[in-house]
PDB file of C-alpha atoms in Angstrom:
ATOM      1  CA  MET A   1      -7.665  28.828 -26.882  1.00 67.00           C
ATOM      2  CA  GLU A   2      -7.640  27.056 -23.402  1.00 75.00           C
ATOM      3  CA  GLU A   3     -11.225  25.508 -24.536  1.00 77.00           C
ATOM      4  CA  GLU A   4      -9.988  24.735 -28.386  1.00 78.00           C
ATOM      5  CA  ASN A   5      -7.229  22.910 -26.706  1.00 82.00           C
ATOM      6  CA  LYS A   6      -9.321  21.072 -24.333  1.00 85.00           C
ATOM      7  CA  GLN A   7     -11.213  20.253 -27.556  1.00 86.00           C
ATOM      8  CA  LEU A   8      -8.007  18.994 -29.504  1.00 86.00           C
ATOM      9  CA  ASP A   9      -6.697  17.129 -26.224  1.00 89.00           C
ATOM     10  CA  GLN A  10      -9.581  15.106 -26.222  1.00 89.00           C
ATOM     11  CA  PHE A  11     -10.105  14.681 -29.456  1.00 88.00           C
ATOM     12  CA  THR A  12      -5.774  12.936 -29.686  1.00 91.00           C
ATOM     13  CA  LYS A  13      -6.914  10.688 -26.809  1.00 92.00           C
ATOM     14  CA  GLU A  14      -9.743   9.099 -28.527  1.00 89.00           C
ATOM     15  CA  ILE A  15      -7.768   9.064 -31.712  1.00 88.00           C
ATOM     16  CA  ILE A  16      -4.886   7.569 -29.526  1.00 91.00           C
ATOM     17  CA  GLN A  17      -6.327   4.801 -27.430  1.00 90.00           C
ATOM     18  CA  GLU A  18      -8.394   3.981 -30.732  1.00 87.00           C
ATOM     19  CA  ALA A  19      -4.783   3.250 -32.334  1.00 87.00           C
ATOM     20  CA  GLY A  20      -4.780   0.943 -29.588  1.00 87.00           C
ATOM     21  CA  LEU A  21      -1.547  -1.047 -28.935  1.00 89.00           C
ATOM     22  CA  THR A  22       0.300  -3.451 -31.815  1.00 88.00           C
ATOM     23  CA  ASN A  23       0.318  -6.967 -29.883  1.00 91.00           C
ATOM     24  CA  PRO A  24       4.238  -9.008 -31.809  1.00 93.00           C
ATOM     25  CA  SER A  25       4.168 -12.523 -32.971  1.00 92.00           C
ATOM     26  CA  VAL A  26       2.599 -15.187 -31.414  1.00 93.00           C
ATOM     27  CA  ASP A  27       6.130 -16.984 -31.065  1.00 93.00           C
ATOM     28  CA  PHE A  28       7.609 -13.817 -29.151  1.00 94.00           C
ATOM     29  CA  LEU A  29       7.401 -14.957 -25.637  1.00 94.00           C
ATOM     30  CA  ALA A  30       9.400 -18.182 -26.576  1.00 93.00           C
ATOM     31  CA  ASN A  31      11.470 -16.309 -29.093  1.00 93.00           C
ATOM     32  CA  VAL A  32      12.972 -13.573 -26.241  1.00 93.00           C
ATOM     33  CA  MET A  33      12.902 -16.811 -23.506  1.00 94.00           C
ATOM     34  CA  ALA A  34      14.405 -18.923 -26.202  1.00 92.00           C
ATOM     35  CA  GLU A  35      17.815 -16.159 -26.095  1.00 90.00           C
ATOM     36  CA  ILE A  36      17.249 -15.980 -22.469  1.00 89.00           C
ATOM     37  CA  ALA A  37      17.852 -19.776 -21.454  1.00 80.00           C
ATOM     38  CA  PRO A  38      21.857 -20.187 -22.946  1.00 68.00           C
ATOM     39  CA  GLU A  39      22.517 -16.883 -20.960  1.00 59.00           C
ATOM     40  CA  LYS A  40      21.503 -18.384 -17.954  1.00 57.00           C
ATOM     41  CA  ALA A  41      22.744 -21.944 -18.152  1.00 58.00           C
ATOM     42  CA  SER A  42      26.010 -20.150 -18.776  1.00 55.00           C
ATOM     43  CA  GLU A  43      26.265 -17.987 -16.043  1.00 56.00           C
ATOM     44  CA  LYS A  44      28.765 -20.041 -13.383  1.00 59.00           C
ATOM     45  CA  VAL A  45      28.043 -17.725 -10.110  1.00 62.00           C
ATOM     46  CA  TYR A  46      31.774 -18.070  -8.616  1.00 69.00           C
ATOM     47  CA  LYS A  47      31.183 -19.707  -5.319  1.00 72.00           C
ATOM     48  CA  PRO A  48      35.316 -19.458  -3.596  1.00 73.00           C
ATOM     49  CA  LEU A  49      36.340 -23.180  -2.781  1.00 70.00           C
ATOM     50  CA  ILE A  50      36.802 -21.704   0.649  1.00 75.00           C
ATOM     51  CA  SER A  51      34.606 -19.361   2.318  1.00 82.00           C
ATOM     52  CA  LYS A  52      35.708 -16.104   3.690  1.00 87.00           C
ATOM     53  CA  VAL A  53      34.646 -17.627   7.003  1.00 89.00           C
ATOM     54  CA  GLY A  54      37.536 -20.888   6.464  1.00 87.00           C
ATOM     55  CA  TRP A  55      40.006 -18.363   4.892  1.00 89.00           C
ATOM     56  CA  MET A  56      39.707 -16.211   8.707  1.00 92.00           C
ATOM     57  CA  LEU A  57      40.155 -19.771  10.594  1.00 92.00           C
ATOM     58  CA  ILE A  58      42.800 -20.552   9.028  1.00 87.00           C
ATOM     59  CA  SER A  59      44.475 -17.046   9.360  1.00 89.00           C
ATOM     60  CA  SER A  60      43.554 -16.398  12.846  1.00 92.00           C
ATOM     61  CA  LEU A  61      45.119 -19.829  13.672  1.00 89.00           C
ATOM     62  CA  LEU A  62      48.570 -19.404  12.148  1.00 85.00           C
ATOM     63  CA  LEU A  63      48.836 -16.300  13.887  1.00 88.00           C
ATOM     64  CA  VAL A  64      48.445 -17.867  16.349  1.00 88.00           C
ATOM     65  CA  PHE A  65      50.626 -20.387  15.885  1.00 80.00           C
ATOM     66  CA  SER A  66      53.328 -18.704  14.481  1.00 79.00           C
ATOM     67  CA  PHE A  67      53.063 -16.312  17.508  1.00 80.00           C
ATOM     68  CA  VAL A  68      53.597 -19.535  20.033  1.00 78.00           C
ATOM     69  CA  LEU A  69      56.634 -20.209  18.040  1.00 72.00           C
ATOM     70  CA  THR A  70      58.299 -17.049  17.753  1.00 72.00           C
ATOM     71  CA  ARG A  71      57.550 -16.078  21.148  1.00 72.00           C
ATOM     72  CA  PHE A  72      57.717 -18.952  22.889  1.00 68.00           C
ATOM     73  CA  SER A  73      59.772 -22.050  23.219  1.00 62.00           C
ATOM     74  CA  LEU A  74      58.229 -24.888  23.939  1.00 59.00           C
ATOM     75  CA  GLY A  75      60.815 -26.493  25.657  1.00 62.00           C
ATOM     76  CA  PHE A  76      60.586 -29.869  23.425  1.00 61.00           C
ATOM     77  CA  SER A  77      59.899 -31.136  20.400  1.00 64.00           C
ATOM     78  CA  ILE A  78      57.290 -32.977  19.060  1.00 63.00           C
ATOM     79  CA  LEU A  79      59.113 -34.813  17.133  1.00 63.00           C
ATOM     80  CA  GLY A  80      60.948 -35.991  19.862  1.00 65.00           C
ATOM     81  CA  ASP A  81      63.501 -38.045  19.147  1.00 66.00           C
ATOM     82  CA  TRP A  82      63.408 -38.567  15.771  1.00 66.00           C
ATOM     83  CA  ASP A  83      65.394 -36.665  13.082  1.00 67.00           C
ATOM     84  CA  LEU A  84      64.259 -37.249   9.445  1.00 65.00           C
ATOM     85  CA  SER A  85      68.030 -36.337   8.175  1.00 66.00           C
ATOM     86  CA  SER A  86      69.319 -39.566  10.397  1.00 68.00           C
ATOM     87  CA  LEU A  87      67.347 -41.763   7.627  1.00 66.00           C
ATOM     88  CA  PHE A  88      69.816 -40.032   4.910  1.00 65.00           C
ATOM     89  CA  VAL A  89      73.328 -39.804   7.029  1.00 66.00           C
ATOM     90  CA  LYS A  90      72.414 -43.490   7.334  1.00 65.00           C
ATOM     91  CA  LYS A  91      71.439 -44.807   4.283  1.00 65.00           C
ATOM     92  CA  TYR A  92      74.537 -42.761   1.925  1.00 66.00           C
ATOM     93  CA  ASP A  93      76.767 -41.283   4.659  1.00 65.00           C
ATOM     94  CA  ILE A  94      76.248 -37.813   3.906  1.00 65.00           C
ATOM     95  CA  THR A  95      76.097 -35.089   6.698  1.00 67.00           C
ATOM     96  CA  PHE A  96      72.843 -32.466   6.924  1.00 66.00           C
ATOM     97  CA  SER A  97      70.517 -31.338   9.073  1.00 70.00           C
ATOM     98  CA  ILE A  98      66.562 -31.569   8.339  1.00 71.00           C
ATOM     99  CA  PRO A  99      65.549 -28.288  10.471  1.00 75.00           C
ATOM    100  CA  ASP A 100      62.118 -29.091  13.062  1.00 74.00           C
ATOM    101  CA  THR A 101      60.457 -26.304  11.084  1.00 76.00           C
ATOM    102  CA  TYR A 102      61.021 -27.646   7.596  1.00 79.00           C
ATOM    103  CA  VAL A 103      59.072 -31.234   8.858  1.00 79.00           C
ATOM    104  CA  TYR A 104      56.397 -29.146  10.562  1.00 79.00           C
ATOM    105  CA  CYS A 105      55.768 -27.161   7.779  1.00 83.00           C
ATOM    106  CA  SER A 106      56.056 -30.076   5.244  1.00 87.00           C
ATOM    107  CA  VAL A 107      53.120 -31.945   6.956  1.00 88.00           C
ATOM    108  CA  PHE A 108      50.667 -28.627   6.824  1.00 84.00           C
ATOM    109  CA  LEU A 109      51.738 -28.334   3.659  1.00 90.00           C
ATOM    110  CA  LEU A 110      50.313 -32.297   2.865  1.00 92.00           C
ATOM    111  CA  ILE A 111      47.342 -31.946   4.424  1.00 90.00           C
ATOM    112  CA  PHE A 112      46.358 -28.862   3.481  1.00 84.00           C
ATOM    113  CA  VAL A 113      46.692 -30.727  -0.120  1.00 89.00           C
ATOM    114  CA  ILE A 114      44.695 -33.560   1.074  1.00 90.00           C
ATOM    115  CA  ILE A 115      41.731 -31.379   2.018  1.00 86.00           C
ATOM    116  CA  GLN A 116      42.710 -29.142  -1.297  1.00 84.00           C
ATOM    117  CA  ILE A 117      41.698 -32.559  -3.093  1.00 87.00           C
ATOM    118  CA  LYS A 118      39.300 -33.840  -1.098  1.00 85.00           C
ATOM    119  CA  MET A 119      37.006 -30.222  -2.359  1.00 84.00           C
ATOM    120  CA  ILE A 120      37.792 -29.547  -5.756  1.00 84.00           C
ATOM    121  CA  GLY A 121      36.941 -33.318  -5.559  1.00 85.00           C
ATOM    122  CA  LYS A 122      33.545 -32.569  -4.298  1.00 84.00           C
ATOM    123  CA  GLN A 123      32.806 -29.528  -5.906  1.00 79.00           C
ATOM    124  CA  PHE A 124      34.004 -31.069  -9.830  1.00 78.00           C
ATOM    125  CA  ASP A 125      31.143 -33.925  -8.857  1.00 80.00           C
ATOM    126  CA  LYS A 126      28.744 -30.962  -7.832  1.00 75.00           C
ATOM    127  CA  SER A 127      28.757 -29.063 -10.755  1.00 68.00           C
ATOM    128  CA  LEU A 128      29.140 -31.832 -12.860  1.00 64.00           C
ATOM    129  CA  ARG A 129      25.490 -33.320 -11.171  1.00 62.00           C
ATOM    130  CA  GLU A 130      23.706 -29.597 -12.223  1.00 56.00           C
TER     131      GLU A 130
ATOM    132  CA  MET B   1      -4.656 -14.994  -3.935  1.00 44.00           C
ATOM    133  CA  THR B   2      -2.757 -11.935  -3.960  1.00 52.00           C
ATOM    134  CA  GLN B   3      -1.858 -11.018  -7.186  1.00 61.00           C
ATOM    135  CA  ASN B   4       1.874 -10.327  -8.094  1.00 70.00           C
ATOM    136  CA  THR B   5       3.284  -6.996  -8.395  1.00 87.00           C
ATOM    137  CA  ASP B   6       6.322  -6.483 -11.202  1.00 88.00           C
ATOM    138  CA  GLN B   7       9.301  -6.295  -8.043  1.00 89.00           C
ATOM    139  CA  ASP B   8       8.150  -9.978  -6.648  1.00 90.00           C
ATOM    140  CA  TYR B   9       8.968 -11.293 -10.194  1.00 91.00           C
ATOM    141  CA  ILE B  10      12.101  -9.367  -9.988  1.00 92.00           C
ATOM    142  CA  GLU B  11      12.774 -10.940  -6.788  1.00 91.00           C
ATOM    143  CA  GLN B  12      12.469 -14.224  -8.433  1.00 91.00           C
ATOM    144  CA  ILE B  13      14.335 -13.801 -11.214  1.00 91.00           C
ATOM    145  CA  ARG B  14      17.394 -12.691  -9.370  1.00 88.00           C
ATOM    146  CA  ALA B  15      16.250 -15.635  -6.730  1.00 87.00           C
ATOM    147  CA  GLY B  16      16.890 -17.952 -10.241  1.00 86.00           C
ATOM    148  CA  ASN B  17      13.345 -18.574 -11.019  1.00 88.00           C
ATOM    149  CA  VAL B  18      14.554 -17.390 -14.602  1.00 89.00           C
ATOM    150  CA  ASN B  19      10.324 -18.618 -15.876  1.00 89.00           C
ATOM    151  CA  ALA B  20       9.394 -15.093 -13.247  1.00 91.00           C
ATOM    152  CA  TYR B  21      10.512 -13.303 -16.515  1.00 93.00           C
ATOM    153  CA  ALA B  22       7.903 -14.777 -19.365  1.00 93.00           C
ATOM    154  CA  MET B  23       5.650 -13.230 -16.958  1.00 93.00           C
ATOM    155  CA  LEU B  24       6.945  -9.689 -17.473  1.00 94.00           C
ATOM    156  CA  VAL B  25       7.760 -10.413 -20.827  1.00 95.00           C
ATOM    157  CA  THR B  26       4.477 -11.261 -21.598  1.00 94.00           C
ATOM    158  CA  LYS B  27       2.423  -7.810 -19.591  1.00 94.00           C
ATOM    159  CA  TYR B  28       4.518  -6.035 -21.587  1.00 95.00           C
ATOM    160  CA  LYS B  29       5.376  -7.289 -24.510  1.00 95.00           C
ATOM    161  CA  ALA B  30       2.112  -5.233 -26.194  1.00 95.00           C
ATOM    162  CA  MET B  31       3.356  -1.593 -25.124  1.00 95.00           C
ATOM    163  CA  THR B  32       7.156  -2.647 -26.141  1.00 96.00           C
ATOM    164  CA  PHE B  33       6.285  -4.002 -29.256  1.00 96.00           C
ATOM    165  CA  THR B  34       3.702  -0.613 -29.875  1.00 95.00           C
ATOM    166  CA  LEU B  35       6.409   2.143 -28.854  1.00 94.00           C
ATOM    167  CA  ALA B  36       9.029  -0.035 -31.234  1.00 95.00           C
ATOM    168  CA  PHE B  37       7.144  -0.182 -34.089  1.00 93.00           C
ATOM    169  CA  ARG B  38       6.411   3.083 -33.722  1.00 91.00           C
ATOM    170  CA  VAL B  39       9.750   4.725 -33.290  1.00 92.00           C
ATOM    171  CA  VAL B  40      11.206   2.200 -36.165  1.00 91.00           C
ATOM    172  CA  GLY B  41       7.543   2.339 -38.471  1.00 87.00           C
ATOM    173  CA  ASN B  42       7.313  -1.238 -39.170  1.00 88.00           C
ATOM    174  CA  LYS B  43       6.581  -4.518 -38.040  1.00 91.00           C
ATOM    175  CA  GLU B  44       9.555  -6.952 -39.200  1.00 92.00           C
ATOM    176  CA  ASP B  45      12.684  -4.220 -37.357  1.00 92.00           C
ATOM    177  CA  ALA B  46       9.446  -3.622 -34.571  1.00 94.00           C
ATOM    178  CA  GLU B  47       9.933  -7.258 -33.818  1.00 95.00           C
ATOM    179  CA  GLU B  48      13.194  -7.671 -33.509  1.00 94.00           C
ATOM    180  CA  VAL B  49      13.902  -4.100 -31.378  1.00 95.00           C
ATOM    181  CA  ALA B  50      11.105  -5.888 -28.628  1.00 96.00           C
ATOM    182  CA  GLN B  51      13.286  -8.493 -28.361  1.00 96.00           C
ATOM    183  CA  ASP B  52      16.618  -7.629 -28.598  1.00 95.00           C
ATOM    184  CA  THR B  53      15.171  -4.675 -25.692  1.00 96.00           C
ATOM    185  CA  PHE B  54      13.802  -7.757 -22.996  1.00 95.00           C
ATOM    186  CA  VAL B  55      17.007  -9.626 -23.274  1.00 95.00           C
ATOM    187  CA  LYS B  56      19.200  -6.572 -22.401  1.00 94.00           C
ATOM    188  CA  ALA B  57      16.669  -5.522 -19.973  1.00 95.00           C
ATOM    189  CA  TYR B  58      16.437  -9.545 -18.929  1.00 94.00           C
ATOM    190  CA  LYS B  59      20.439  -8.826 -18.102  1.00 92.00           C
ATOM    191  CA  ALA B  60      20.641  -5.300 -17.231  1.00 92.00           C
ATOM    192  CA  LEU B  61      18.460  -6.699 -14.539  1.00 91.00           C
ATOM    193  CA  ASP B  62      20.375  -6.329 -11.065  1.00 88.00           C
ATOM    194  CA  SER B  63      21.403  -2.774 -12.185  1.00 89.00           C
ATOM    195  CA  PHE B  64      16.936  -1.886 -11.818  1.00 89.00           C
ATOM    196  CA  LYS B  65      17.330  -0.347  -8.487  1.00 85.00           C
ATOM    197  CA  GLY B  66      13.258   0.083  -8.595  1.00 83.00           C
ATOM    198  CA  THR B  67      13.932   3.703  -8.103  1.00 85.00           C
ATOM    199  CA  SER B  68      11.756   4.229 -10.896  1.00 87.00           C
ATOM    200  CA  LYS B  69       8.588   1.881 -12.284  1.00 91.00           C
ATOM    201  CA  PHE B  70       9.716  -0.995 -13.670  1.00 93.00           C
ATOM    202  CA  SER B  71       7.897   0.129 -16.977  1.00 93.00           C
ATOM    203  CA  THR B  72       9.580   3.278 -17.021  1.00 94.00           C
ATOM    204  CA  TRP B  73      12.857   1.733 -16.698  1.00 94.00           C
ATOM    205  CA  LEU B  74      11.620  -0.928 -19.879  1.00 95.00           C
ATOM    206  CA  TYR B  75      10.155   1.877 -22.225  1.00 95.00           C
ATOM    207  CA  ARG B  76      13.937   3.313 -21.850  1.00 95.00           C
ATOM    208  CA  ILE B  77      15.031   0.243 -23.086  1.00 95.00           C
ATOM    209  CA  VAL B  78      12.840   0.006 -26.407  1.00 95.00           C
ATOM    210  CA  TYR B  79      13.216   3.683 -26.826  1.00 95.00           C
ATOM    211  CA  ASN B  80      17.234   3.564 -26.725  1.00 95.00           C
ATOM    212  CA  THR B  81      16.896   0.687 -28.647  1.00 95.00           C
ATOM    213  CA  SER B  82      14.611   1.396 -31.401  1.00 94.00           C
ATOM    214  CA  LEU B  83      16.836   5.232 -31.662  1.00 93.00           C
ATOM    215  CA  ASP B  84      20.532   2.761 -31.772  1.00 92.00           C
ATOM    216  CA  TYR B  85      18.237   1.199 -34.450  1.00 92.00           C
ATOM    217  CA  ILE B  86      17.348   3.533 -37.020  1.00 89.00           C
ATOM    218  CA  LYS B  87      20.593   5.185 -36.132  1.00 88.00           C
ATOM    219  CA  LYS B  88      22.558   2.414 -38.155  1.00 85.00           C
ATOM    220  CA  ASN B  89      19.554   2.468 -40.927  1.00 78.00           C
ATOM    221  CA  LYS B  90      19.494   6.603 -40.839  1.00 67.00           C
ATOM    222  CA  ARG B  91      15.745   6.283 -41.714  1.00 60.00           C
ATOM    223  CA  VAL B  92      14.872  10.370 -42.144  1.00 57.00           C
ATOM    224  CA  VAL B  93      10.644  11.702 -41.025  1.00 54.00           C
ATOM    225  CA  LEU B  94       9.904  14.744 -42.817  1.00 51.00           C
ATOM    226  CA  SER B  95       7.812  17.179 -40.687  1.00 52.00           C
ATOM    227  CA  GLU B  96       3.881  18.715 -41.209  1.00 55.00           C
ATOM    228  CA  HIS B  97       3.299  21.774 -41.207  1.00 54.00           C
ATOM    229  CA  ILE B  98       1.019  23.367 -39.366  1.00 57.00           C
ATOM    230  CA  ASP B  99      -1.722  25.939 -39.757  1.00 58.00           C
ATOM    231  CA  GLU B 100      -3.731  27.707 -36.609  1.00 60.00           C
ATOM    232  CA  ILE B 101      -6.594  25.179 -35.522  1.00 61.00           C
ATOM    233  CA  ASN B 102     -10.735  26.361 -34.421  1.00 63.00           C
ATOM    234  CA  GLU B 103     -13.186  24.579 -32.596  1.00 59.00           C
ATOM    235  CA  SER B 104     -15.315  24.165 -35.679  1.00 63.00           C
ATOM    236  CA  ASP B 105     -12.142  22.311 -37.395  1.00 69.00           C
ATOM    237  CA  ILE B 106     -12.523  20.078 -34.606  1.00 68.00           C
ATOM    238  CA  GLY B 107     -15.941  19.862 -34.079  1.00 69.00           C
ATOM    239  CA  THR B 108     -15.524  18.570 -37.906  1.00 69.00           C
ATOM    240  CA  MET B 109     -13.184  16.347 -37.478  1.00 69.00           C
ATOM    241  CA  GLN B 110     -15.025  14.019 -35.498  1.00 69.00           C
ATOM    242  CA  ASP B 111     -17.994  14.566 -37.656  1.00 68.00           C
ATOM    243  CA  ALA B 112     -15.537  12.977 -40.888  1.00 68.00           C
ATOM    244  CA  MET B 113     -13.442  10.258 -38.646  1.00 69.00           C
ATOM    245  CA  SER B 114     -16.365   8.549 -36.593  1.00 69.00           C
ATOM    246  CA  TYR B 115     -17.435   7.789 -40.634  1.00 65.00           C
ATOM    247  CA  LEU B 116     -14.689   5.241 -40.975  1.00 69.00           C
ATOM    248  CA  GLU B 117     -15.385   2.064 -40.321  1.00 73.00           C
ATOM    249  CA  ALA B 118     -13.176   0.687 -37.049  1.00 71.00           C
ATOM    250  CA  LYS B 119     -10.697  -1.224 -38.311  1.00 75.00           C
ATOM    251  CA  GLU B 120     -10.051   1.499 -41.607  1.00 79.00           C
ATOM    252  CA  LYS B 121     -10.103   4.058 -38.916  1.00 82.00           C
ATOM    253  CA  LYS B 122      -7.205   2.230 -36.594  1.00 85.00           C
ATOM    254  CA  GLN B 123      -4.869   1.792 -39.958  1.00 86.00           C
ATOM    255  CA  MET B 124      -4.713   5.677 -41.174  1.00 86.00           C
ATOM    256  CA  ILE B 125      -4.272   6.775 -37.213  1.00 89.00           C
ATOM    257  CA  GLU B 126      -1.540   4.364 -37.691  1.00 88.00           C
ATOM    258  CA  ASN B 127      -0.563   5.881 -40.497  1.00 88.00           C
ATOM    259  CA  ALA B 128      -1.063   9.260 -39.600  1.00 89.00           C
ATOM    260  CA  LEU B 129       1.604   8.401 -36.499  1.00 90.00           C
ATOM    261  CA  LEU B 130       4.268   7.251 -38.315  1.00 88.00           C
ATOM    262  CA  LYS B 131       4.092  10.401 -40.713  1.00 88.00           C
ATOM    263  CA  LEU B 132       5.231  12.606 -37.413  1.00 90.00           C
ATOM    264  CA  PRO B 133       8.588  12.694 -36.418  1.00 90.00           C
ATOM    265  CA  GLU B 134       9.756   9.279 -33.846  1.00 89.00           C
ATOM    266  CA  GLU B 135      10.249  11.015 -30.644  1.00 91.00           C
ATOM    267  CA  GLU B 136       6.945  12.342 -31.196  1.00 93.00           C
ATOM    268  CA  ARG B 137       4.951   9.484 -31.430  1.00 93.00           C
ATOM    269  CA  VAL B 138       6.401   7.533 -28.456  1.00 93.00           C
ATOM    270  CA  LEU B 139       5.045  11.068 -26.692  1.00 95.00           C
ATOM    271  CA  LEU B 140       1.693  10.841 -27.586  1.00 94.00           C
ATOM    272  CA  THR B 141       1.939   7.050 -27.085  1.00 94.00           C
ATOM    273  CA  LEU B 142       3.392   7.259 -23.883  1.00 95.00           C
ATOM    274  CA  PHE B 143       1.118  10.243 -23.265  1.00 95.00           C
ATOM    275  CA  TYR B 144      -2.608   9.215 -24.312  1.00 94.00           C
ATOM    276  CA  PHE B 145      -2.566   5.865 -24.262  1.00 93.00           C
ATOM    277  CA  GLU B 146      -0.135   4.484 -21.266  1.00 92.00           C
ATOM    278  CA  GLU B 147      -1.355   7.926 -19.197  1.00 92.00           C
ATOM    279  CA  LEU B 148       2.456   8.487 -18.195  1.00 93.00           C
ATOM    280  CA  SER B 149       2.698  11.717 -16.031  1.00 93.00           C
ATOM    281  CA  LEU B 150       5.227  14.434 -17.987  1.00 94.00           C
ATOM    282  CA  LYS B 151       7.459  13.426 -15.557  1.00 93.00           C
ATOM    283  CA  GLU B 152       7.547   9.490 -16.254  1.00 93.00           C
ATOM    284  CA  ILE B 153       7.797  10.449 -20.251  1.00 95.00           C
ATOM    285  CA  SER B 154      11.343  13.118 -19.425  1.00 94.00           C
ATOM    286  CA  GLU B 155      12.710  10.189 -18.129  1.00 92.00           C
ATOM    287  CA  ILE B 156      12.328   7.659 -20.394  1.00 93.00           C
ATOM    288  CA  VAL B 157      13.325  10.429 -23.764  1.00 93.00           C
ATOM    289  CA  LYS B 158      15.541  12.009 -21.315  1.00 92.00           C
ATOM    290  CA  ILE B 159      14.177  15.686 -22.419  1.00 93.00           C
ATOM    291  CA  SER B 160      13.345  18.143 -19.661  1.00 94.00           C
ATOM    292  CA  TYR B 161       9.294  18.319 -17.602  1.00 93.00           C
ATOM    293  CA  ASP B 162       9.079  21.825 -19.927  1.00 94.00           C
ATOM    294  CA  ASN B 163       9.852  20.015 -22.961  1.00 94.00           C
ATOM    295  CA  VAL B 164       7.556  17.302 -23.583  1.00 94.00           C
ATOM    296  CA  LYS B 165       4.774  19.941 -22.775  1.00 93.00           C
ATOM    297  CA  ILE B 166       5.644  21.085 -25.457  1.00 94.00           C
ATOM    298  CA  LYS B 167       6.412  19.199 -27.512  1.00 94.00           C
ATOM    299  CA  LEU B 168       3.062  16.997 -26.737  1.00 94.00           C
ATOM    300  CA  HIS B 169       1.764  20.554 -27.933  1.00 92.00           C
ATOM    301  CA  ARG B 170       2.692  20.663 -30.476  1.00 92.00           C
ATOM    302  CA  SER B 171       2.450  17.165 -31.923  1.00 92.00           C
ATOM    303  CA  ARG B 172      -0.674  17.538 -31.156  1.00 91.00           C
ATOM    304  CA  LYS B 173      -1.582  20.380 -34.253  1.00 91.00           C
ATOM    305  CA  LYS B 174       0.959  17.917 -36.181  1.00 91.00           C
ATOM    306  CA  LEU B 175      -1.437  14.594 -35.461  1.00 91.00           C
ATOM    307  CA  TYR B 176      -5.011  16.497 -36.170  1.00 90.00           C
ATOM    308  CA  HIS B 177      -3.670  18.505 -39.213  1.00 89.00           C
ATOM    309  CA  ILE B 178      -1.901  15.277 -41.062  1.00 89.00           C
ATOM    310  CA  LEU B 179      -5.091  13.499 -40.236  1.00 87.00           C
ATOM    311  CA  LYS B 180      -7.156  16.262 -41.271  1.00 85.00           C
ATOM    312  CA  ASN B 181      -5.578  16.254 -45.138  1.00 84.00           C
ATOM    313  CA  VAL B 182      -6.251  12.566 -45.007  1.00 80.00           C
ATOM    314  CA  VAL B 183     -10.092  11.670 -43.632  1.00 77.00           C
ATOM    315  CA  GLU B 184     -11.960  15.286 -44.342  1.00 72.00           C
ATOM    316  CA  PRO B 185     -11.552  14.744 -48.809  1.00 71.00           C
ATOM    317  CA  ILE B 186     -12.959  11.025 -47.879  1.00 68.00           C
ATOM    318  CA  TYR B 187     -15.988  12.787 -45.917  1.00 63.00           C
ATOM    319  CA  LEU B 188     -16.698  15.235 -48.107  1.00 63.00           C
ATOM    320  CA  ASN B 189     -16.417  13.273 -51.188  1.00 67.00           C
ATOM    321  CA  HIS B 190     -19.067  10.575 -48.895  1.00 63.00           C
ATOM    322  CA  GLY B 191     -21.232  13.988 -48.422  1.00 58.00           C
ATOM    323  CA  GLY B 192     -20.401  15.386 -45.823  1.00 56.00           C
ATOM    324  CA  ARG B 193     -20.305  19.051 -44.733  1.00 51.00           C
ATOM    325  CA  LYS B 194     -17.490  21.067 -44.131  1.00 49.00           C
TER     326      LYS B 194
END
C-alpha cells in the first residue's frame, strides 16, 4: 500500500510536470499594464494645503495670543488713537464705535485669506504641471 | 548584480513606480494563467480571469502585509476570481468513479504514456485534468508543479491542512483512472501488453 502510494505520487508528479504551464496571449502584459495606467493617473494623493505642523503652529500662536489678550492688558493699543468708527462718524454723522478686537480679527482674517490664495495658486500651478 | 525580490518590486510600486509591476506580471503570468485555465477550463475565459487577477492584486497591493509570500497571496486571488467566474457561469463538473489501483497498473500506465508523443501527451494530460473538479486541478498543480507545501496550499484554497492531504490523495487516484481510460486503449491497439 505504502509502495503503491509512493509510485502513484511519483507518477502524478511526472504527469503534472509534463503538462507544464500554459502561457497567456502575447498581449497579456500590455493589456494588464494598460488597465492599470489610468488607475494610477486618476489616483490623486490627498495632500492638505496646510500641513499638520502648520496647523499646530497656527493654533499655538492663536492660543498664546488669546491667553495674553484675556489675561493681561497691554495698557496700550497697537492702533493708537486711530479709530475706524470716526471715519463714519465724520462722513455720515452717525454715532457708533468699532471695538479694537474686531479690527484685529479683520486684519488677521485678511492676512490668512491672502496666504491661502497664494498657496492655492501655487498648488493649482503644480497640479497643472503634473 | 543582486536580483530584485518580489518585496523589492512591491516597495518600488508603492513608491510610485508602476513599471515595477510589469516585472511581477511577467514573473507570475504563466502560473496565474495556468491556474485560471485549470479552473475555468478554456483559454479565452482564463485570459480574462488572469488579467482581472493582476488588476485586483495591483489595487489591493497596499493590503498585502508580507506575512505570506507574494505568490501565495496572488494565487489565492486567482483561485477566488476563477471560482467567482465559474459561479457566474454555473458550470458543473462530474466526478470520476475511483477503483482500487495496484502497483502493476501504475507500471503499465507509465509504459503506455511513454508511447505518446510529447505534444499529444501534454494535450491528453490537460484534457484529463479538466475532467477533475476545479479544486482538485488546482491542488495538483500547486503541489506537483509549483511544489508548494500543504500549509501554503491550505492558505490558498482555504481548506484545512488535513483536507488538502485527503483531497490530494483522492485526486491523484482520479487522475490516474481518467488517464488509464484514455491511454490504455490506444496502447493496446498499438500492440502494447497489459
